[in-house]
CSV table of C-alpha atoms in Angstrom, one decimal:
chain,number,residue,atom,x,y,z
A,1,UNK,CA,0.0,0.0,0.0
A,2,UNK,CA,1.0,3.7,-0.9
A,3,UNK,CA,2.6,5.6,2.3
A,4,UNK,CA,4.4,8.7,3.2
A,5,UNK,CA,6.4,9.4,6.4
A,6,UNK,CA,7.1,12.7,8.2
A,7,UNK,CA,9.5,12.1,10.9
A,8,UNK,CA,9.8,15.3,12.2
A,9,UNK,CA,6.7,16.8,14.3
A,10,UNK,CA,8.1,19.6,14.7
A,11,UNK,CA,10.9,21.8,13.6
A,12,UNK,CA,12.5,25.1,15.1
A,13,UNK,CA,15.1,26.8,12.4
A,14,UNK,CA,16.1,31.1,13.1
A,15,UNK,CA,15.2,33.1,10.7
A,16,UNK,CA,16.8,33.8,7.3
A,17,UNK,CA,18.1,30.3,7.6
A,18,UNK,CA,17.5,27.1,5.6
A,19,UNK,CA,15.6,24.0,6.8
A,20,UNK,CA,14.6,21.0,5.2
A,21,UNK,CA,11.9,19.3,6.0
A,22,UNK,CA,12.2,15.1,5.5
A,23,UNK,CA,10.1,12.9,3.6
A,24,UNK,CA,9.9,9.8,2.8
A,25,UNK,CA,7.5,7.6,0.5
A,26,UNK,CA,6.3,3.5,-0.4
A,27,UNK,CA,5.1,2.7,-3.5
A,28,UNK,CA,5.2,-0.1,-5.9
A,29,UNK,CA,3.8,2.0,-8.8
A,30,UNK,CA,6.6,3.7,-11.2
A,31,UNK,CA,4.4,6.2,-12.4
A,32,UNK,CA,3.4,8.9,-8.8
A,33,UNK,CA,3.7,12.2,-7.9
A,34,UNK,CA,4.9,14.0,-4.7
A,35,UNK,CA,3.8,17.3,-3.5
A,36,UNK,CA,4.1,19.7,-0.7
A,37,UNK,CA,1.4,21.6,1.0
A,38,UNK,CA,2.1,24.4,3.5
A,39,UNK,CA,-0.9,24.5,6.4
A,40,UNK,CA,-1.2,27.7,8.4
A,41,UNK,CA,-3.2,27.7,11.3
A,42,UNK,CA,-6.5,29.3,9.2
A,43,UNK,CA,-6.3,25.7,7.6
A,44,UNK,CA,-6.1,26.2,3.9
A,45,UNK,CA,-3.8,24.0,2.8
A,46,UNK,CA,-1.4,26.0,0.2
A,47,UNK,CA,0.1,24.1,-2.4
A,48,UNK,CA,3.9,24.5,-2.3
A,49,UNK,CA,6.0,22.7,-5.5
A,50,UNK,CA,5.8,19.4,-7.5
A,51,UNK,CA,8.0,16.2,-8.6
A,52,UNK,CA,7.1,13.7,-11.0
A,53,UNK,CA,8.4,10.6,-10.7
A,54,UNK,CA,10.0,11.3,-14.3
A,55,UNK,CA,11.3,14.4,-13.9
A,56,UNK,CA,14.9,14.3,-14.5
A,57,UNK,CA,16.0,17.1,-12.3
A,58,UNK,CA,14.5,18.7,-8.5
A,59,UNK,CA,11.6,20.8,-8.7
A,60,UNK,CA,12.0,24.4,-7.3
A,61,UNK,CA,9.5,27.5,-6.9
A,62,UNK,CA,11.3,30.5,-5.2
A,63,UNK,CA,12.6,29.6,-1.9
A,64,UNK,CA,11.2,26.1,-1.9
A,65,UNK,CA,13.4,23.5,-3.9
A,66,UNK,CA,12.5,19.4,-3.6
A,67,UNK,CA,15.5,17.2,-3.1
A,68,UNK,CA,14.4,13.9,-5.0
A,69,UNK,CA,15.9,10.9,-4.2
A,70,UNK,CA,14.2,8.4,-6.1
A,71,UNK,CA,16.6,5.3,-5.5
A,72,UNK,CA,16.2,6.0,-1.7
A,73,UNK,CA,12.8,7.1,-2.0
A,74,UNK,CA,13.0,10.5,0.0
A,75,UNK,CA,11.3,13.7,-1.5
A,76,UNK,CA,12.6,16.4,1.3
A,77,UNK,CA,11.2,20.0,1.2
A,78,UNK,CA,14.5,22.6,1.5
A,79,UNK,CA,13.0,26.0,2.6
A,80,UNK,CA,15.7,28.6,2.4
A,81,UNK,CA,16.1,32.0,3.9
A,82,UNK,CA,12.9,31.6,6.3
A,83,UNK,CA,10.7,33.7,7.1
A,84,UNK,CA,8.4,34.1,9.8
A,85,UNK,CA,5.5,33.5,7.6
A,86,UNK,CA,6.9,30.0,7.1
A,87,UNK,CA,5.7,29.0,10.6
A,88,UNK,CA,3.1,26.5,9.9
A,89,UNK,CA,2.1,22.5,9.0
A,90,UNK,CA,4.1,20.8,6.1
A,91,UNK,CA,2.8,18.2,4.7
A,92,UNK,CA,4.2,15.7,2.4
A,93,UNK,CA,1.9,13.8,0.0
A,94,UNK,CA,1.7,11.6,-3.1
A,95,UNK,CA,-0.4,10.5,-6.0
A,96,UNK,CA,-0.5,8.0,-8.1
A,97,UNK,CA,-0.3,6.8,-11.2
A,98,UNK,CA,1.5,10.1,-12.9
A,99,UNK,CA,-0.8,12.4,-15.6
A,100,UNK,CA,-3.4,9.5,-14.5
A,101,UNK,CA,-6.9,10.7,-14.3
A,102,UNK,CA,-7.8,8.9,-11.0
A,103,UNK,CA,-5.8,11.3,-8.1
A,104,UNK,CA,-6.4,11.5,-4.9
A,105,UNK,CA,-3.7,12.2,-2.2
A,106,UNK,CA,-2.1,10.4,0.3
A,107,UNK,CA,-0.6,12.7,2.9
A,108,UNK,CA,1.6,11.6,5.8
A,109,UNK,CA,1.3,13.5,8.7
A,110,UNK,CA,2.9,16.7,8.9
A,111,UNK,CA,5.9,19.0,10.2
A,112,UNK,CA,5.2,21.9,12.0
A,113,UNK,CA,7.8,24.4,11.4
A,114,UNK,CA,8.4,27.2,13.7
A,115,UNK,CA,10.7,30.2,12.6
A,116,UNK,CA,12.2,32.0,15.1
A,117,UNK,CA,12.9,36.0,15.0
B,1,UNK,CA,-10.3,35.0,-9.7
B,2,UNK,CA,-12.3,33.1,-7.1
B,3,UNK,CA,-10.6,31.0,-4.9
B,4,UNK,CA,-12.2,27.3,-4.3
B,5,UNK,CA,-15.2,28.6,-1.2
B,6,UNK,CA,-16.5,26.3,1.1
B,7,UNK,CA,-19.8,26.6,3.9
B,8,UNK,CA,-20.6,27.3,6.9
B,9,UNK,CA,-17.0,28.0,8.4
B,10,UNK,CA,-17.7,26.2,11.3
B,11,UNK,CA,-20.6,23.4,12.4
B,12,UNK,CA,-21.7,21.9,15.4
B,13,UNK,CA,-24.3,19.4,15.6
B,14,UNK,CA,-25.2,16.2,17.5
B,15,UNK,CA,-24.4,12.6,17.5
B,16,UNK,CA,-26.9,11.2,15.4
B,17,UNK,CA,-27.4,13.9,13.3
B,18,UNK,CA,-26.9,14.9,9.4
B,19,UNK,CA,-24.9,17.3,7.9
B,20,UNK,CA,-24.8,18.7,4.4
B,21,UNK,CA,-21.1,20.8,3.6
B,22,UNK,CA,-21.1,22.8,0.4
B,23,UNK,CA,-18.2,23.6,-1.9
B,24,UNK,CA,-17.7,25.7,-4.8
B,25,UNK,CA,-14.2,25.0,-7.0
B,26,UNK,CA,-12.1,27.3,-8.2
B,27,UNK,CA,-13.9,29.3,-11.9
B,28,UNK,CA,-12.8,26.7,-14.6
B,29,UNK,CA,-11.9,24.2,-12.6
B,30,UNK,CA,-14.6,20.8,-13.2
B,31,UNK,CA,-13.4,17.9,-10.4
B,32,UNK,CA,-13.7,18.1,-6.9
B,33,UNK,CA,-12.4,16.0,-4.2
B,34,UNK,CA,-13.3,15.7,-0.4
B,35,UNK,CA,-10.9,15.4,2.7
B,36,UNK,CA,-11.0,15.0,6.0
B,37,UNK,CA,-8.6,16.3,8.9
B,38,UNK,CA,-8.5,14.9,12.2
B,39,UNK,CA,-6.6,17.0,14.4
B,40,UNK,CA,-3.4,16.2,14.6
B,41,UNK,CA,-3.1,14.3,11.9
B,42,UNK,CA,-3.2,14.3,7.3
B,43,UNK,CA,-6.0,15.2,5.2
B,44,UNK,CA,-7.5,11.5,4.4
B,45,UNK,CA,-9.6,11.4,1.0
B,46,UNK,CA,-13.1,11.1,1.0
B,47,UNK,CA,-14.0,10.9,-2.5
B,48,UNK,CA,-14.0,12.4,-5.5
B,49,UNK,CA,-16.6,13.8,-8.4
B,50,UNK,CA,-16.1,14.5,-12.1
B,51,UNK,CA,-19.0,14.9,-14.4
B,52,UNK,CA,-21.1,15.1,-11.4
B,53,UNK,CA,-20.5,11.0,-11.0
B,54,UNK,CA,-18.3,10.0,-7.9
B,55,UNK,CA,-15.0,8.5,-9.6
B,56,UNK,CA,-13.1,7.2,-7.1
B,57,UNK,CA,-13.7,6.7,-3.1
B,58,UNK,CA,-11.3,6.1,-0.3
B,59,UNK,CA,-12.2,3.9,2.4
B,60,UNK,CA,-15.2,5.7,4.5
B,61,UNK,CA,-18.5,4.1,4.8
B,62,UNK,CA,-21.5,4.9,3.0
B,63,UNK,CA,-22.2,7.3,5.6
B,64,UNK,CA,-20.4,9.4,3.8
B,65,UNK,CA,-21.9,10.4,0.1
B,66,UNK,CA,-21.9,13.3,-2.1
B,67,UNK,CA,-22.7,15.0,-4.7
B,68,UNK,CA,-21.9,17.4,-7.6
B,69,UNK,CA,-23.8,19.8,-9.6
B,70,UNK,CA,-23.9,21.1,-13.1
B,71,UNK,CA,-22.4,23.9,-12.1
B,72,UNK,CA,-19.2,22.0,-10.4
B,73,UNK,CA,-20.1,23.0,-7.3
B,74,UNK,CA,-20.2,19.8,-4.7
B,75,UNK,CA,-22.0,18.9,-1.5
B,76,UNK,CA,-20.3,16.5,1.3
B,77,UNK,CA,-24.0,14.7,3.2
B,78,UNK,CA,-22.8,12.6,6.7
B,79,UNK,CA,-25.7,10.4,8.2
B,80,UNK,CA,-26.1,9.0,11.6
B,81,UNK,CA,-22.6,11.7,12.9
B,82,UNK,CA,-20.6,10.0,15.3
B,83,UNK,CA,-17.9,11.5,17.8
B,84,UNK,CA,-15.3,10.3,15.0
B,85,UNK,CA,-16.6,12.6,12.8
B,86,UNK,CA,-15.3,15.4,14.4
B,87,UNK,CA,-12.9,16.9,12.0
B,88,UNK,CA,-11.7,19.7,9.6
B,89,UNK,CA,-13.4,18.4,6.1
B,90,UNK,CA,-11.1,20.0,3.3
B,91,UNK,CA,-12.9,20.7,-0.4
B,92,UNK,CA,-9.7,21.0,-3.6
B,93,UNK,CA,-10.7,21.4,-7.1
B,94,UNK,CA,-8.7,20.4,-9.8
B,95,UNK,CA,-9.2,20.7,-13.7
B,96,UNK,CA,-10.1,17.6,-15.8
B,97,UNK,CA,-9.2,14.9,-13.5
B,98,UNK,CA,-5.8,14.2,-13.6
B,99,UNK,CA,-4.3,14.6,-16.4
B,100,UNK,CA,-0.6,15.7,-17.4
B,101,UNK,CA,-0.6,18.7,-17.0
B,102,UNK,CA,-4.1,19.4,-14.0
B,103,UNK,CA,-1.8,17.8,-11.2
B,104,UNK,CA,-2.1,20.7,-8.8
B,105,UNK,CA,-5.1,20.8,-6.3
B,106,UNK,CA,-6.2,24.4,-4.7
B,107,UNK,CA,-7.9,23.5,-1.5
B,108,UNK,CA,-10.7,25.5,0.3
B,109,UNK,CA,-10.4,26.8,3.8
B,110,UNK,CA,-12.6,23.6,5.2
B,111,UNK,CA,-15.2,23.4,7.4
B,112,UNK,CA,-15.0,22.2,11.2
B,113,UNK,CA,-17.2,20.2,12.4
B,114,UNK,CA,-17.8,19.3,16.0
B,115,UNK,CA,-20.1,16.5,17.3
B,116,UNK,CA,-21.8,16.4,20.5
């Protein structure tokens, strides 16, 4: 069965700093998809970046970058130069298969981050 | 541009009890999945609805059922509430299914319900 694991409850990193956030992922499909979602305390979960299973090289969007490890089957977040605005729930989840047109998500069950000033 | 908008905000209601939760996706967007949040812990899918048919369904009972309009909009009904239904019920739309290039889901703010 598809899984994801977040060790980390929580997290403490000082601000301006870089963190990364572990994740780590089972599946016996080739064909997935891993994402991050960002959960502030309002509860809206905010997508964050994406990683195909194909994709040749790590996903980035501005301060967030995904270091893909496909052999060891990791997909950690790297946040750098935080910010207090980053203080919220991370959470790490998959999909399967890739470009499929069934999708839902499995998530694991979150970091919490806190940034300190 | 409309975010996806989900109602009431908050819920409380009694064990026993039915609840209807609403959800509009995001303009353009045509499929709409359901979560739910226990505290503490992921978002764990519900179902899902494209062309106002239920696609695919995680593992809740039939408690659980849904629906979705013409419009795209969708409606999350729970019969017979239990205690264990107590959670933070997430709404994300996404844009024909899945394919290639419709992989990201915008979630909605949720809806918390409580049960008494």
């Amino acid at each position: 069965a598809q899984k994801i694991t977040q060790t980390q409850p929580g997290m403490f990193v000082q601000e301006k700093e870089a963190v990364t956030l572990d994740c780590t992922y089972d599946t016996s499909d080739p064909s997935y998809g891993l994402f991050w979602y960002k959960q502030p305390s309002s509860g809206e979960m905010i997508f964050l970046i994406y990683q195909g299973s194909y994709d040749q090289q790590n996903a980035t969007e501005g301060r967030y970058s995904l270091n893909f490890q496909k052999a060891r089957k990791s997909a950690n977040l790297v946040i750098s130069a935080s910010q207090l605005g980053d203080s919220a729930m991370y959470f790490c989840a998959m999909r399967e298969p890739y470009g499929g047109s069934q999708g839902n998500l499995i998530f694991g069950k979150g970091t919490k981050l806190s940034v300190k000033p | 541009d409309a975010g996806v908008t989900q109602s009431p905000t908050h819920l409380i209601k009694t064990r026993g009890q039915q609840v209807t939760l609403r959800c509009s996706p995001k303009s353009g967007h045509d499929t709409v999945s359901w979560y739910q949040q226990a505290l503490g812990q992921g978002p764990q899918f519900i179902f899902q609805y494209y062309e106002e048919e239920e696609r695919q369904r995680g593992n809740f009972p039939d408690r659980f059922s849904g629906h979705q309009f013409p419009n795209y909009s969708s409606e999350l009904n729970v019969n017979a509430l239990l205690l264990g239904d107590s959670a933070l019920y997430l709404c994300a739309s996404s844009l024909g299914g899945w394919g290639l290039y419709s992989y990201e889901q915008y979630f909605g703010p949720g809806t918390r319900l409580t049960v008494t």
